[in-house]
């Protein structure tokens, strides 16, 4: 998508009276309590909250979900060195933003452009 289209989408979001202005922190809390708590095991919820609190919120929590972009998310994911944690944090971000798209809080999922690095396999 070119930058003019993205700018137009951002303007539409900015001026749409029915679009909530969620920070990523606020959105993740709403998403997990509304959509995940009713259906996940307590241990899974605990893990989700740990990924959110430890990894996502310190770097992305204050960003409006409408301002998240693929490059910033790619750089964030690249900064997580543990492959298993990186994979699980990616899942939480992608899933939460997919729900925001379905609710029409954002027009597209910026995480769709992220390429999650795979674990490095050492070949000798």
Phi, psi and omega in degrees: 000135183278165187293330178296319179293316178299320177297318179298318178297316179299320178295318177299315178297317184297324185254006178281122184290341183262003182267114177295147179262074180278133163285163179298324177300309180298318181295315180299321178295315178297315181298313185289321181285325184276319188251336185257319181304318182294342188236352182257155174294154180301323181293322178292317177300318179299318178296314178303312181296325178294316178298318180296307185292321186277321189251313190279308186299319181301328183260325189238356187301325183272358181277135173295142181299331178287346180260355178293140178226160185301320182295313179298320178292321177298314179297321178299310181295320178299333181283349177270113188274333180281115186303319182293317178296315180303316180296316183287322176296319178300318180298315180298313181297309183299315181296316182294321180286331175298320179293322178297324177293314181298329178275358180064033172278332173224154184277333180212161180267110182295342179285345178299336180271356182279136174251106183286119180298139177278164176297141178284130177251122180275122176254127181257000000 
